[in-house]
Amino acid sequence: MSENKKSFETNLKRLEEIVRMLESSDAELDKSLALFEEGTALVRECTKELDEAEKKITVLTKEKEND
């Protein structure tokens, strides 16, 4: 993992923080849009990581079935 890439768990935690802030905040529109944009990027990154994990599990499961 590169130094700039954050872990799935870190991204998920930040996403949860963003959701809480958007749900409970009276933030200005610009701040809310910036949070929404950051959250959208985090969702994409988390989804990508989950998809990669699912593919790896599928490969490992197929390998196990072939043994």
PDB file of C-alpha atoms in Angstrom:
ATOM      1  CA  MET A   1       0.000   0.000   0.000  1.00  0.00           C
ATOM      2  CA  SER A   2       1.364   3.389  -0.944  1.00  0.00           C
ATOM      3  CA  GLU A   3       1.919   6.032   1.695  1.00  0.00           C
ATOM      4  CA  ASN A   4      -0.824   8.251   0.244  1.00  0.00           C
ATOM      5  CA  LYS A   5      -3.458   5.511   0.037  1.00  0.00           C
ATOM      6  CA  LYS A   6      -5.560   5.175   3.159  1.00  0.00           C
ATOM      7  CA  SER A   7      -6.934   1.889   4.389  1.00  0.00           C
ATOM      8  CA  PHE A   8     -10.497   0.791   3.747  1.00  0.00           C
ATOM      9  CA  GLU A   9     -11.261   1.168   7.448  1.00  0.00           C
ATOM     10  CA  THR A  10      -9.858   4.713   7.540  1.00  0.00           C
ATOM     11  CA  ASN A  11     -11.889   5.693   4.479  1.00  0.00           C
ATOM     12  CA  LEU A  12     -15.038   4.146   5.931  1.00  0.00           C
ATOM     13  CA  LYS A  13     -14.550   5.949   9.238  1.00  0.00           C
ATOM     14  CA  ARG A  14     -14.116   9.285   7.430  1.00  0.00           C
ATOM     15  CA  LEU A  15     -17.202   8.571   5.337  1.00  0.00           C
ATOM     16  CA  GLU A  16     -19.214   7.944   8.505  1.00  0.00           C
ATOM     17  CA  GLU A  17     -17.957  11.266   9.917  1.00  0.00           C
ATOM     18  CA  ILE A  18     -19.020  13.073   6.755  1.00  0.00           C
ATOM     19  CA  VAL A  19     -22.492  11.538   6.884  1.00  0.00           C
ATOM     20  CA  ARG A  20     -22.901  12.599  10.525  1.00  0.00           C
ATOM     21  CA  MET A  21     -21.748  16.135   9.703  1.00  0.00           C
ATOM     22  CA  LEU A  22     -24.116  16.427   6.746  1.00  0.00           C
ATOM     23  CA  GLU A  23     -27.052  15.048   8.731  1.00  0.00           C
ATOM     24  CA  SER A  24     -26.551  17.188  11.812  1.00  0.00           C
ATOM     25  CA  SER A  25     -24.941  20.324  10.473  1.00  0.00           C
ATOM     26  CA  ASP A  26     -26.220  23.686   9.431  1.00  0.00           C
ATOM     27  CA  ALA A  27     -23.076  24.111   7.390  1.00  0.00           C
ATOM     28  CA  GLU A  28     -22.924  26.581   4.573  1.00  0.00           C
ATOM     29  CA  LEU A  29     -23.704  25.304   1.115  1.00  0.00           C
ATOM     30  CA  ASP A  30     -20.061  25.433  -0.030  1.00  0.00           C
ATOM     31  CA  LYS A  31     -18.923  23.391   2.984  1.00  0.00           C
ATOM     32  CA  SER A  32     -21.746  20.863   2.492  1.00  0.00           C
ATOM     33  CA  LEU A  33     -20.892  20.474  -1.187  1.00  0.00           C
ATOM     34  CA  ALA A  34     -17.215  19.936  -0.374  1.00  0.00           C
ATOM     35  CA  LEU A  35     -18.139  17.275   2.188  1.00  0.00           C
ATOM     36  CA  PHE A  36     -20.490  15.619  -0.292  1.00  0.00           C
ATOM     37  CA  GLU A  37     -17.770  15.598  -2.944  1.00  0.00           C
ATOM     38  CA  GLU A  38     -15.267  14.067  -0.515  1.00  0.00           C
ATOM     39  CA  GLY A  39     -17.835  11.480   0.542  1.00  0.00           C
ATOM     40  CA  THR A  40     -18.597  10.537  -3.049  1.00  0.00           C
ATOM     41  CA  ALA A  41     -14.899   9.964  -3.723  1.00  0.00           C
ATOM     42  CA  LEU A  42     -14.628   7.828  -0.587  1.00  0.00           C
ATOM     43  CA  VAL A  43     -17.624   5.728  -1.644  1.00  0.00           C
ATOM     44  CA  ARG A  44     -15.958   5.080  -5.008  1.00  0.00           C
ATOM     45  CA  GLU A  45     -12.684   4.088  -3.335  1.00  0.00           C
ATOM     46  CA  CYS A  46     -14.396   1.803  -0.800  1.00  0.00           C
ATOM     47  CA  THR A  47     -16.502   0.184  -3.520  1.00  0.00           C
ATOM     48  CA  LYS A  48     -13.386  -0.421  -5.616  1.00  0.00           C
ATOM     49  CA  GLU A  49     -11.621  -2.079  -2.688  1.00  0.00           C
ATOM     50  CA  LEU A  50     -14.653  -4.248  -1.902  1.00  0.00           C
ATOM     51  CA  ASP A  51     -14.912  -5.328  -5.536  1.00  0.00           C
ATOM     52  CA  GLU A  52     -11.221  -6.279  -5.547  1.00  0.00           C
ATOM     53  CA  ALA A  53     -11.645  -8.257  -2.333  1.00  0.00           C
ATOM     54  CA  GLU A  54     -14.676 -10.054  -3.767  1.00  0.00           C
ATOM     55  CA  LYS A  55     -12.726 -11.010  -6.889  1.00  0.00           C
ATOM     56  CA  LYS A  56      -9.867 -12.322  -4.778  1.00  0.00           C
ATOM     57  CA  ILE A  57     -12.265 -14.389  -2.655  1.00  0.00           C
ATOM     58  CA  THR A  58     -13.871 -15.805  -5.797  1.00  0.00           C
ATOM     59  CA  VAL A  59     -10.478 -16.842  -7.176  1.00  0.00           C
ATOM     60  CA  LEU A  60      -9.412 -18.398  -3.881  1.00  0.00           C
ATOM     61  CA  THR A  61     -12.719 -20.239  -3.528  1.00  0.00           C
ATOM     62  CA  LYS A  62     -12.446 -21.652  -7.045  1.00  0.00           C
ATOM     63  CA  GLU A  63      -8.864 -22.736  -6.379  1.00  0.00           C
ATOM     64  CA  LYS A  64      -9.999 -24.500  -3.210  1.00  0.00           C
ATOM     65  CA  GLU A  65     -12.813 -26.286  -5.081  1.00  0.00           C
ATOM     66  CA  ASN A  66     -10.326 -27.534  -7.679  1.00  0.00           C
ATOM     67  CA  ASP A  67      -8.027 -29.125  -5.046  1.00  0.00           C
TER      68      ASP A  67
END
